[in-house]
mmCIF file with all atom_site columns, C-alpha atoms in Angstrom:
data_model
loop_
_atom_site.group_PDB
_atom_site.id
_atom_site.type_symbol
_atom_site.label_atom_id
_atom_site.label_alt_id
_atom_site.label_comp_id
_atom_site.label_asym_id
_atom_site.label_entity_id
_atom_site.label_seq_id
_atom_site.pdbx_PDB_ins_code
_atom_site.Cartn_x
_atom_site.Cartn_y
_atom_site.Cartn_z
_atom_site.occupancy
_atom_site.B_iso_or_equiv
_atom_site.pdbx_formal_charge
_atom_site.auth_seq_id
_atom_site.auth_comp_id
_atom_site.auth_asym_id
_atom_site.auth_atom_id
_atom_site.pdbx_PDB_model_num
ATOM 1   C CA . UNK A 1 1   ? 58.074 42.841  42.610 1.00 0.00 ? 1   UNK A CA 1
ATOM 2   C CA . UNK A 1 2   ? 55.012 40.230  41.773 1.00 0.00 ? 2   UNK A CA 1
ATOM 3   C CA . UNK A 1 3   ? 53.082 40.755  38.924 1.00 0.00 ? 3   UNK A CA 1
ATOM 4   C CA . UNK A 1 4   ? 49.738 38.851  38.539 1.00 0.00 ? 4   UNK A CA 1
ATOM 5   C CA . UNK A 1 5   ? 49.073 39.942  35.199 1.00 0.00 ? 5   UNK A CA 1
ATOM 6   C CA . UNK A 1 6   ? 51.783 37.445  33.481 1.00 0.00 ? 6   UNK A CA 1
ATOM 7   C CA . UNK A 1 7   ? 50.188 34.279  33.606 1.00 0.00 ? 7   UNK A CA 1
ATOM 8   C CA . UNK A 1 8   ? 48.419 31.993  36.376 1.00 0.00 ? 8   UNK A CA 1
ATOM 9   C CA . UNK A 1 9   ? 51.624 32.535  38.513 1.00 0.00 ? 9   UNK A CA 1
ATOM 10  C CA . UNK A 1 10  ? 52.483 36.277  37.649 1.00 0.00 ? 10  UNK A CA 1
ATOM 11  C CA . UNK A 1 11  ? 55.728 37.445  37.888 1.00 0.00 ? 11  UNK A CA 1
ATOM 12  C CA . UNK A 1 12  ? 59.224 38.784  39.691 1.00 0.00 ? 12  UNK A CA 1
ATOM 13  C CA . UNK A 1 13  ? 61.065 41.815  38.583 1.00 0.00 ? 13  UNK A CA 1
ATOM 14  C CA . UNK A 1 14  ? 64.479 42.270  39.770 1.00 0.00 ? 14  UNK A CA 1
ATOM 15  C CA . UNK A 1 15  ? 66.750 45.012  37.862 1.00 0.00 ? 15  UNK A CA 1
ATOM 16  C CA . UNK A 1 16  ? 64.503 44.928  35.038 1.00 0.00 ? 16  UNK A CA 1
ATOM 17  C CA . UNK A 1 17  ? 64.762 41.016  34.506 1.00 0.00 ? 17  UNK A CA 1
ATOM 18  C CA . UNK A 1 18  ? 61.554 39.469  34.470 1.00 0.00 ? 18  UNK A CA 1
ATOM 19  C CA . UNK A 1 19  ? 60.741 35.883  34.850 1.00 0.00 ? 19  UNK A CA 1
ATOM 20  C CA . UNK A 1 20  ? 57.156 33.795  35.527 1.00 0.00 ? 20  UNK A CA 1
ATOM 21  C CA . UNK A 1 21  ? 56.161 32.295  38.638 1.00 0.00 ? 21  UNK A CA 1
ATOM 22  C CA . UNK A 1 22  ? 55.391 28.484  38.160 1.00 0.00 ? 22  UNK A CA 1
ATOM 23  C CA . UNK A 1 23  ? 51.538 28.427  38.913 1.00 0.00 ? 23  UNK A CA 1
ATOM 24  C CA . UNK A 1 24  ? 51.468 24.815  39.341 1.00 0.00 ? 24  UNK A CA 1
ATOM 25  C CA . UNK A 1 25  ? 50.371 22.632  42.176 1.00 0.00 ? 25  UNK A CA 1
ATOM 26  C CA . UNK A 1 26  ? 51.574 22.938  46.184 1.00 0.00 ? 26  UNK A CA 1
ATOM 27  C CA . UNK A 1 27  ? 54.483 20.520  46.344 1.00 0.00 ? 27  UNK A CA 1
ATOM 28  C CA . UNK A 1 28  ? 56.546 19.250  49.082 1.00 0.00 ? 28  UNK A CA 1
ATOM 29  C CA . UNK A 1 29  ? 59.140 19.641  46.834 1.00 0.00 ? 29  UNK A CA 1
ATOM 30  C CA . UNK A 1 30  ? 59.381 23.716  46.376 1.00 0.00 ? 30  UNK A CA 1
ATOM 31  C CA . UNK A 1 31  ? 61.566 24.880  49.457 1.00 0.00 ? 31  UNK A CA 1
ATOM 32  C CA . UNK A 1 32  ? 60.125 27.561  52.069 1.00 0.00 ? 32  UNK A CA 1
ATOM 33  C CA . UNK A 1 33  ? 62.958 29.233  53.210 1.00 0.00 ? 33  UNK A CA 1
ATOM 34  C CA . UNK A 1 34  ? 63.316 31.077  56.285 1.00 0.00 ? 34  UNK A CA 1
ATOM 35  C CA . UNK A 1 35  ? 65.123 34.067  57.142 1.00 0.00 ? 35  UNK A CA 1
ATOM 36  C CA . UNK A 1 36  ? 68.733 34.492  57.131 1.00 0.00 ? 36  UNK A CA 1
ATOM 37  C CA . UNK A 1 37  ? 69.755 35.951  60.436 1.00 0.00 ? 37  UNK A CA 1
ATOM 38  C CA . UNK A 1 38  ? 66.488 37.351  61.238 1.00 0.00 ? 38  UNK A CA 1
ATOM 39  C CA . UNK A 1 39  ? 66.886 39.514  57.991 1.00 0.00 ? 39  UNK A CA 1
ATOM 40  C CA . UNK A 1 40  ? 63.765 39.852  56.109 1.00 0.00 ? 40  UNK A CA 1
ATOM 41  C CA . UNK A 1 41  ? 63.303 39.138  52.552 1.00 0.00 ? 41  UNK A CA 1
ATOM 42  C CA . UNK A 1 42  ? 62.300 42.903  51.586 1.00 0.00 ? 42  UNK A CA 1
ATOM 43  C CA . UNK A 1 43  ? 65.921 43.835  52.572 1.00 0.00 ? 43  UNK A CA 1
ATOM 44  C CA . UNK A 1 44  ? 67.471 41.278  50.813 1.00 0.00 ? 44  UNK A CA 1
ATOM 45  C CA . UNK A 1 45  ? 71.147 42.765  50.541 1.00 0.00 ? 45  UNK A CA 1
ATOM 46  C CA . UNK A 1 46  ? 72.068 44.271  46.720 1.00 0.00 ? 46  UNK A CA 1
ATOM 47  C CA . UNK A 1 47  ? 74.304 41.489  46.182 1.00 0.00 ? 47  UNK A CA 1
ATOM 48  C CA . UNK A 1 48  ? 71.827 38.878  47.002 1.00 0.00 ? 48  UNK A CA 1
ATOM 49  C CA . UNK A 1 49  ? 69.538 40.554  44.537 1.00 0.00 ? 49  UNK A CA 1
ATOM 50  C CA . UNK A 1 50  ? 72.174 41.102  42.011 1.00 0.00 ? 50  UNK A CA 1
ATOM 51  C CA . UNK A 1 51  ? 72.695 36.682  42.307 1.00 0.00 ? 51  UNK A CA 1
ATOM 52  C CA . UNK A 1 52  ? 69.415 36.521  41.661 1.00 0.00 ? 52  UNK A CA 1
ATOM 53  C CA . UNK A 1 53  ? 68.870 38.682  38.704 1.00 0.00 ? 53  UNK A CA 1
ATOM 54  C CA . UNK A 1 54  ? 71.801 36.740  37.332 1.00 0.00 ? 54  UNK A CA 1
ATOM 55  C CA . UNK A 1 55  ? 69.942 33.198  38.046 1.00 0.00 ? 55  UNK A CA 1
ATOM 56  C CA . UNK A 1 56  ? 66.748 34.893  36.862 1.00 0.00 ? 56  UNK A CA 1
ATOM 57  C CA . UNK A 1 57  ? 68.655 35.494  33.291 1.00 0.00 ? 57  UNK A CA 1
ATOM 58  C CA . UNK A 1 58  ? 69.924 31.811  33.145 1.00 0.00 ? 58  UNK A CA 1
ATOM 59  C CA . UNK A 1 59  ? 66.915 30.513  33.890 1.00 0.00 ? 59  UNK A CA 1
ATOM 60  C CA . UNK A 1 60  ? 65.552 32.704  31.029 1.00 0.00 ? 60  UNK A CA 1
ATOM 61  C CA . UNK A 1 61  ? 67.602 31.991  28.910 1.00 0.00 ? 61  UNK A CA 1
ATOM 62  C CA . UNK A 1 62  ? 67.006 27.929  30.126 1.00 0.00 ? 62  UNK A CA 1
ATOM 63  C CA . UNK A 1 63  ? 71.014 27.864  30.961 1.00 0.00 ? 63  UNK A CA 1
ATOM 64  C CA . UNK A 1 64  ? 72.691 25.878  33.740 1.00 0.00 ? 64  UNK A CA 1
ATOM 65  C CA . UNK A 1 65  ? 73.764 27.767  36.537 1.00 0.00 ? 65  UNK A CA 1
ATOM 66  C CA . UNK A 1 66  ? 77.030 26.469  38.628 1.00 0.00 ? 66  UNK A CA 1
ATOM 67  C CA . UNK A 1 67  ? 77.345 28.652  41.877 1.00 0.00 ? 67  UNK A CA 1
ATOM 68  C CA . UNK A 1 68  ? 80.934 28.286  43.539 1.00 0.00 ? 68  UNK A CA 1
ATOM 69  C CA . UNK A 1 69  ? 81.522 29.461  46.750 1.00 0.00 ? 69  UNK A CA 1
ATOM 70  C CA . UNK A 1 70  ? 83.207 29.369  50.425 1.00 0.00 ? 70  UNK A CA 1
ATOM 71  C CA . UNK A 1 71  ? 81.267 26.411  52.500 1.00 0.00 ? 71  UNK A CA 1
ATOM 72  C CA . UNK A 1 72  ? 78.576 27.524  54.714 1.00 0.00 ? 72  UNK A CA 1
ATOM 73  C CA . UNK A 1 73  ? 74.474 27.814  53.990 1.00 0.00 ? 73  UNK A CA 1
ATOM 74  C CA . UNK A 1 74  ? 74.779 31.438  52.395 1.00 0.00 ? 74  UNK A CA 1
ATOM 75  C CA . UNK A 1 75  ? 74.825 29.778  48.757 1.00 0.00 ? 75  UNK A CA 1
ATOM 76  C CA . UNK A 1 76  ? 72.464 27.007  49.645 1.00 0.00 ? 76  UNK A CA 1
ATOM 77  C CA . UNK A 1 77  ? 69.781 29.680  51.020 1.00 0.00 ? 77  UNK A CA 1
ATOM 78  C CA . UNK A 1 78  ? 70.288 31.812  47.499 1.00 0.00 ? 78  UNK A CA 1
ATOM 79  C CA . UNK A 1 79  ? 69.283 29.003  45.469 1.00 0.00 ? 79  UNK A CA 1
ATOM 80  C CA . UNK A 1 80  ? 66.666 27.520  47.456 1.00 0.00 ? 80  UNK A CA 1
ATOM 81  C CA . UNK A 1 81  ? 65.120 31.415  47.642 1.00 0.00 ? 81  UNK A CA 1
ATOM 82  C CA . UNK A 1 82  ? 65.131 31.442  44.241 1.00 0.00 ? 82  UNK A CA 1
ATOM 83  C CA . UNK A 1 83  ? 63.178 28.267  43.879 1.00 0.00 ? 83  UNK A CA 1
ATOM 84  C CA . UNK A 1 84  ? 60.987 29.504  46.598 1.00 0.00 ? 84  UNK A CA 1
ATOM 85  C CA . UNK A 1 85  ? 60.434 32.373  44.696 1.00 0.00 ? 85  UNK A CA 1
ATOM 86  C CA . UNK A 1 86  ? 59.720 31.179  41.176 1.00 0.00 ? 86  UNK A CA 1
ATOM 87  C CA . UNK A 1 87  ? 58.362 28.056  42.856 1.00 0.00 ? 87  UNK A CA 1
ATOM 88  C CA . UNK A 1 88  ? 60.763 25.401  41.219 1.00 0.00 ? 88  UNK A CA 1
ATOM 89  C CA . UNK A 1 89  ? 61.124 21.491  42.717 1.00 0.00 ? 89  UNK A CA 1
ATOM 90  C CA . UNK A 1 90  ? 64.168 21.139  44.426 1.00 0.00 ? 90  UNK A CA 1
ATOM 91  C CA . UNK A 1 91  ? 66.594 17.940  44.578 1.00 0.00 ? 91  UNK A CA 1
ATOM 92  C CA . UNK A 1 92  ? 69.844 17.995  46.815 1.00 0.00 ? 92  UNK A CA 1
ATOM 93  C CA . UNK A 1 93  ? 72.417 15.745  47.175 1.00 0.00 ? 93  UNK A CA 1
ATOM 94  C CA . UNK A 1 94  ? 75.422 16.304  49.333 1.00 0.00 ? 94  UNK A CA 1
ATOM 95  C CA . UNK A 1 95  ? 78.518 14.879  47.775 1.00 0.00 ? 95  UNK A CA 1
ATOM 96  C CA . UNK A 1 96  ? 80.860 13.500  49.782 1.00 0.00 ? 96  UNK A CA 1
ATOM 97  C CA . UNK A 1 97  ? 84.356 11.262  49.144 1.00 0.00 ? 97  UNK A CA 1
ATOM 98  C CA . UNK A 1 98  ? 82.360 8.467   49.594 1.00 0.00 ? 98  UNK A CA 1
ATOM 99  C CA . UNK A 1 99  ? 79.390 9.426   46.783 1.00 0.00 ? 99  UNK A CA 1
ATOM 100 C CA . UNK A 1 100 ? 79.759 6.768   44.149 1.00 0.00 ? 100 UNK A CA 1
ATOM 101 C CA . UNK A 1 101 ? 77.752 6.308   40.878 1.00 0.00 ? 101 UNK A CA 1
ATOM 102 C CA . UNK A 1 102 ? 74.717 4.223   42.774 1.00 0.00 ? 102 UNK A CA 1
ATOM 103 C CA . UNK A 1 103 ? 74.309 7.387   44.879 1.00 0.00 ? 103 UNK A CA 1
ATOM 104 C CA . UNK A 1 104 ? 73.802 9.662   41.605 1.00 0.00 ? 104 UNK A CA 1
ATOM 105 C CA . UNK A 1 105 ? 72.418 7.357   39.328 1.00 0.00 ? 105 UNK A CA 1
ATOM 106 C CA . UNK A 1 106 ? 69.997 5.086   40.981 1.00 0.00 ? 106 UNK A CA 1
ATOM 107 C CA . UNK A 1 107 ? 70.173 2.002   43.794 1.00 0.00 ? 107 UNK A CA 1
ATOM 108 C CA . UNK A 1 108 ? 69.054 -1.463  43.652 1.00 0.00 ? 108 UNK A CA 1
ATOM 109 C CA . UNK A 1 109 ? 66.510 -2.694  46.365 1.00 0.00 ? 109 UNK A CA 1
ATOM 110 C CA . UNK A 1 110 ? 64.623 -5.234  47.160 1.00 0.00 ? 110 UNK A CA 1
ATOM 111 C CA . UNK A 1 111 ? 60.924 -5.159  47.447 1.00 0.00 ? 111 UNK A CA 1
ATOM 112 C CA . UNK A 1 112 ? 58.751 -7.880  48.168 1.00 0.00 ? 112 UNK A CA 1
ATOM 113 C CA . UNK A 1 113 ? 61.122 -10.322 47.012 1.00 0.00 ? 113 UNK A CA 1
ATOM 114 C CA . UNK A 1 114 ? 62.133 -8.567  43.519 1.00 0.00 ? 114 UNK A CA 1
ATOM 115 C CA . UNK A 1 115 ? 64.488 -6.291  42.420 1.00 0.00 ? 115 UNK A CA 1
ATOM 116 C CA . UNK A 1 116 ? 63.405 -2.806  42.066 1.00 0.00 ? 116 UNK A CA 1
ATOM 117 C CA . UNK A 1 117 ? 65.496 0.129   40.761 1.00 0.00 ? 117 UNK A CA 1
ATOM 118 C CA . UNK A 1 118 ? 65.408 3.684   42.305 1.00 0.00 ? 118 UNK A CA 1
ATOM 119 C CA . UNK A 1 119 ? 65.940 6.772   40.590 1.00 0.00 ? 119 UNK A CA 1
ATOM 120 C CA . UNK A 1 120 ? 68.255 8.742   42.901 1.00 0.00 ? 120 UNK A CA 1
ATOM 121 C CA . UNK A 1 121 ? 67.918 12.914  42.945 1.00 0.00 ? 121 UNK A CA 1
ATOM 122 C CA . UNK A 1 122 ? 69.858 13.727  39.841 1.00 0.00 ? 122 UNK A CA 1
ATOM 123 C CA . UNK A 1 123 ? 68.152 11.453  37.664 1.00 0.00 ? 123 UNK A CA 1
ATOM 124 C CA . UNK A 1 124 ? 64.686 12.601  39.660 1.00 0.00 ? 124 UNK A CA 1
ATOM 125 C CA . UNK A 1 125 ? 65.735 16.520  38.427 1.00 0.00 ? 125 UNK A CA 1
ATOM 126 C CA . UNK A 1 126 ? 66.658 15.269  35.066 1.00 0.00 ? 126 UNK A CA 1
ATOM 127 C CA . UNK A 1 127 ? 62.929 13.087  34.486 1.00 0.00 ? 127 UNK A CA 1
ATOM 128 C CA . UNK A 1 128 ? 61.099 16.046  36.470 1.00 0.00 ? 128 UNK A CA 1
ATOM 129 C CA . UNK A 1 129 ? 62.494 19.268  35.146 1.00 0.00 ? 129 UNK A CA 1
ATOM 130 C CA . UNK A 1 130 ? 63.683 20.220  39.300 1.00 0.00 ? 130 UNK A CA 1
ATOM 131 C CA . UNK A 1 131 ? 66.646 22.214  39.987 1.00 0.00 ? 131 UNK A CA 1
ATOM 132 C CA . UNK A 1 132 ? 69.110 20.283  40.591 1.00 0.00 ? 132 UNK A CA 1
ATOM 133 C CA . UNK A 1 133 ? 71.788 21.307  43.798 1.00 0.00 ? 133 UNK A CA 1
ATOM 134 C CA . UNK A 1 134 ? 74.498 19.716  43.905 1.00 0.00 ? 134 UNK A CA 1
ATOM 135 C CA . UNK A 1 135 ? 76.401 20.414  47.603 1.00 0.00 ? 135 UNK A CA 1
ATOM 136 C CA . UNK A 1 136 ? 79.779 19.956  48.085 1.00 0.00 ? 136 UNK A CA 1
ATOM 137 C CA . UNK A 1 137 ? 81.005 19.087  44.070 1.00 0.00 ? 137 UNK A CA 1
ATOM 138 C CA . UNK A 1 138 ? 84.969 19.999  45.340 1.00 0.00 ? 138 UNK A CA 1
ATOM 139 C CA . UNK A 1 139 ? 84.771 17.091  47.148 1.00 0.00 ? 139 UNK A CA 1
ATOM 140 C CA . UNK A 1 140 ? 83.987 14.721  44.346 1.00 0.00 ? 140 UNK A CA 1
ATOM 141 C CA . UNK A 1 141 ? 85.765 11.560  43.494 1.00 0.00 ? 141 UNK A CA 1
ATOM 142 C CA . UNK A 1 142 ? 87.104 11.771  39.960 1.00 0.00 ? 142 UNK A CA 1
ATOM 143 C CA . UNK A 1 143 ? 84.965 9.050   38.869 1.00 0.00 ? 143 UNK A CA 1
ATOM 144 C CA . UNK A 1 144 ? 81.918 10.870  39.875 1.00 0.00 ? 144 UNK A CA 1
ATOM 145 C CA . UNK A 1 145 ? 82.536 14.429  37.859 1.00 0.00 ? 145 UNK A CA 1
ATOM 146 C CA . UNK A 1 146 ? 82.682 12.546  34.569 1.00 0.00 ? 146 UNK A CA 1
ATOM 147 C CA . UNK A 1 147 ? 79.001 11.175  35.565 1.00 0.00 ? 147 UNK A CA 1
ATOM 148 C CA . UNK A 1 148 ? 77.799 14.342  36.541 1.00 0.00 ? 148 UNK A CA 1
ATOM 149 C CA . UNK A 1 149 ? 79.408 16.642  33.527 1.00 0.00 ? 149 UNK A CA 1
ATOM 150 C CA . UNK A 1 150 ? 77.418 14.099  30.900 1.00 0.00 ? 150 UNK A CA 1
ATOM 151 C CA . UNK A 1 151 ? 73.926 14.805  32.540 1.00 0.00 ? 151 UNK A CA 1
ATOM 152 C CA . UNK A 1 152 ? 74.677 18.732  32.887 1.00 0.00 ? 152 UNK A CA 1
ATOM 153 C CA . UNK A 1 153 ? 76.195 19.360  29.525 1.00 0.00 ? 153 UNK A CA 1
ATOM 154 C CA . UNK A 1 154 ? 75.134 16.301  26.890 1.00 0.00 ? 154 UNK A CA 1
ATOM 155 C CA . UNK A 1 155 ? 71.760 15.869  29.103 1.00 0.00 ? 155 UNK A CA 1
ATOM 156 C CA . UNK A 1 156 ? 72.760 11.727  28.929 1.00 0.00 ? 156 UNK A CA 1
ATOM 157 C CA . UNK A 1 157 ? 73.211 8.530   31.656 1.00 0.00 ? 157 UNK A CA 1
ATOM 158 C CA . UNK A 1 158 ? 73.076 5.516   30.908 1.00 0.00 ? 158 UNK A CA 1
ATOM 159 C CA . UNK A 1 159 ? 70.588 3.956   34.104 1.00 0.00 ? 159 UNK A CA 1
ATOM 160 C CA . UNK A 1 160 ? 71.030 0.831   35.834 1.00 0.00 ? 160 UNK A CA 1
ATOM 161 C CA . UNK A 1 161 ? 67.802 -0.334  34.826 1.00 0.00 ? 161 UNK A CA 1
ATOM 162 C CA . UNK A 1 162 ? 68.667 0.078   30.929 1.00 0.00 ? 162 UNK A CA 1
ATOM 163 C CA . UNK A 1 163 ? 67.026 3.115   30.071 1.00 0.00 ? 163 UNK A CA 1
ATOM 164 C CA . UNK A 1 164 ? 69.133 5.568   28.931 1.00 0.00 ? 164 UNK A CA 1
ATOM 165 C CA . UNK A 1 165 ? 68.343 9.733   29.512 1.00 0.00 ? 165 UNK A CA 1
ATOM 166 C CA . UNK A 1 166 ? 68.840 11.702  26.439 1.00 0.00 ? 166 UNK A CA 1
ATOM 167 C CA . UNK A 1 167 ? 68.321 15.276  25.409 1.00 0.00 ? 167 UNK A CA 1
ATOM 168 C CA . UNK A 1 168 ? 64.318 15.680  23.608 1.00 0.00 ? 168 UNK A CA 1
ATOM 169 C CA . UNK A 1 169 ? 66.261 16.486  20.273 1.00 0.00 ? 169 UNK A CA 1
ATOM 170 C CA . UNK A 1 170 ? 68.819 13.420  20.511 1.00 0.00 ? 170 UNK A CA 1
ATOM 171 C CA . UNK A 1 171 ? 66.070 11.139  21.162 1.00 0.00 ? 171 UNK A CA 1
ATOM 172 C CA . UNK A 1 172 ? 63.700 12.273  18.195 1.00 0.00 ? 172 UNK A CA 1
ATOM 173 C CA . UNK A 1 173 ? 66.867 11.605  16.147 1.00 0.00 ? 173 UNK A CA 1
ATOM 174 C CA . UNK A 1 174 ? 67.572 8.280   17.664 1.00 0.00 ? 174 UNK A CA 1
ATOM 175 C CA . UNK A 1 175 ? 64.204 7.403   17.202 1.00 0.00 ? 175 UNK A CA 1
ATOM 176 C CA . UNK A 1 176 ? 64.176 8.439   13.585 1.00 0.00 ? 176 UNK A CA 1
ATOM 177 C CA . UNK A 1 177 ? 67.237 6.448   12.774 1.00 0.00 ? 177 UNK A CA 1
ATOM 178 C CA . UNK A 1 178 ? 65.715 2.930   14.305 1.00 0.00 ? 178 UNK A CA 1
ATOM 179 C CA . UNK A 1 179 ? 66.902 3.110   17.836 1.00 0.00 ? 179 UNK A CA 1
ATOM 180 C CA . UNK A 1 180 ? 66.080 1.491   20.949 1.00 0.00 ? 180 UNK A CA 1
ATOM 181 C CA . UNK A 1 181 ? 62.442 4.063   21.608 1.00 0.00 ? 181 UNK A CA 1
ATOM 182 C CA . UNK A 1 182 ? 61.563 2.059   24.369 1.00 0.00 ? 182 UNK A CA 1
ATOM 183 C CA . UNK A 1 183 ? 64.472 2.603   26.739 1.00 0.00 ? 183 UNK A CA 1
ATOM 184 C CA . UNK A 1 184 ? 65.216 6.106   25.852 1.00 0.00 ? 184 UNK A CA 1
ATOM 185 C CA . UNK A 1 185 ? 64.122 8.368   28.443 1.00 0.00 ? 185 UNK A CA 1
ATOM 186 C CA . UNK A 1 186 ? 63.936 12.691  26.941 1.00 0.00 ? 186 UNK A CA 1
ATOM 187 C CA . UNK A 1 187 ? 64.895 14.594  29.878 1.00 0.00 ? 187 UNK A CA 1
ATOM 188 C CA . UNK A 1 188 ? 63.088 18.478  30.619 1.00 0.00 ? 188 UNK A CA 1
ATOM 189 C CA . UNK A 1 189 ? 65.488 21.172  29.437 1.00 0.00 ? 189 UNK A CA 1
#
């Protein structure tokens, strides 16, 4: 249930769980997500809805959320509703065996003769405040999980191009005690 009352977006209401609707701009970025099997959203099964009441609570409560579950699109359409929904930028990566730290962190091109780093979806999510969906995680390489645990949990990387993401509190510290302001980047919690 949308409520325009709540702010320039409004609202949802699922199980008595309310959360705002981004009002910001159109972006390419916020999924539209079709049907699943021809079912229509207003019969979204109860345990679809009960997912999403749960994500609406993490997001609430401005928690991770880790969704675990047997391959196929049925997990990958419940998050990508839920960012249609509440209108939240979306970065994906699929990880394979062969996703290595360039592929999370960022690559080095070159562009018109110089070398030019690129932020790569993770670190996009982390600079951007986008939900993050990570696709296919069991199949991680151990040196990858390390990576991606330190940007989840600590909200930290250390970037190819020397900046270094840090959590908004740690770098107001670090700052505070004389260190490096220029490279550290505060990510959106």
């Amino acid at each position: 249930m949308a409520d325009s009352s709540d702010g320039p977006g409004g609202s949802c209401t699922i199980g008595g769980v309310s959360l705002a609707i981004s009002g910001g701009p159109d972006s390419p970025l916020i999924p539209t997500v079709p049907p699943v099997r021809g079912v229509m959203y207003e019969s979204d099964s109860q345990s679809r809805l009960a997912a999403l009441r749960w994500m609406m609570q993490k997001a609430k409560m401005k928690q991770d959320m880790f969704l675990l579950g047997a391959p196929g699109p049925l997990l990958r359409h419940l998050v990508l509703r839920f960012c249609e929904l509440f209108r939240r930028e979306v970065e994906h990566v699929g990880i394979t065996r062969d996703t290595g730290e360039a592929d999370l962190k960022q690559r080095c091109e070159i562009r018109d003769g110089s070398v030019v780093y690129v932020d790569q979806a993770p670190v996009r999510a982390a600079l951007h405040g986008r939900v993050l969906v990570l696709e296919g995680i069991e199949k991680a390489e151990r040196n990858v999980l390390p990576l991606l645990n330190n940007l989840l949990e600590n909200r930290e990387m250390a970037l190819e191009d020397r900046r270094f993401l840090v959590a908004p509190e740690r770098a107001a510290q670090l700052r505070r005690e004389g260190g490096a302001a220029e490279r550290l980047v505060p990510v959106h919690t």
